[in-house]
Amino acid sequence: GQNIDQPTEMTATEGAIVQINCTYQTSGFNGLFWYQQHAGEAPTFLSYNVLDGLEEKGRFSSFLSRSKGYSYLLLKELQMKDSASYLCAVPASGGSYIPTFGRGTSLIVHP
Amino acid sequence: DAGVIQSPRHEVTEMGQEVTLRCKPISGHDYLFWYRQTMMRGLELLIYFNNNVPIDDSGMPEDRFSAKMPNASFSTLKIQPSEPRDSAVYFCASSRTSGGETQYFGPGTRLLVL
């Protein structure tokens, strides 16, 4: 199975940069997802990394190091609306590819 | 597309009652997932279907839980009898394929069992 670890909570200031880390252990790697979930809402897709390196998408970037079992989500120019939970998810190996979700990191952005 | 549709959005019931949650996936998506989310346990996969067939129900907590998908556009998750510990948000999600594919979540059903 997969084991995913993320910090429980982080706080940051509006306009700043924040990095949310995710470490994982899996028997076979099939990519890594990041989802955003605002309070009271459903998770929504942010990014998918399957190769090492940084992928940038506007204010959000996602990094992956397969050899280290490590990923991070980088949020730049933070806005109040970025306050949400950020979930790291790793698909299973062995053919099913069904993702296991981490517990999520609750990000609080304050003025 | 309307996205994944779930009903009801909120459900309050008493212990021992039957609860039925409903989901309509995005048209053309072959996979449908039922998740449960709580503060204590996070987002847990309960069961998933591929082309209307249940593939893995190992996440279903116990026999009180059952799920069906009679056709490509409808699925139900039933709890009978319900217990207070079943209180959670239940999400339905769908995807075109399972591997490396984005899941699209419905708005969720917030269930409170008194």
Tab-separated table of C-alpha atoms in Angstrom, chain A residues 3 10 17-18 30 34 40-41 43 54 96:
chain	number	residue	atom	x	y	z
A	3	ASN	CA	1.956	5.780	3.040
A	10	MET	CA	0.405	25.879	7.867
A	17	ILE	CA	5.166	32.243	-0.913
A	18	VAL	CA	4.409	28.950	0.829
A	30	ASN	CA	2.368	5.939	-10.879
A	34	TRP	CA	-2.364	17.550	-5.680
A	40	GLY	CA	-17.315	22.728	2.937
A	41	GLU	CA	-16.547	21.959	-0.689
A	43	PRO	CA	-11.642	18.466	-3.685
A	54	LEU	CA	9.078	21.331	-11.302
A	96	SER	CA	-5.618	-0.434	-10.199
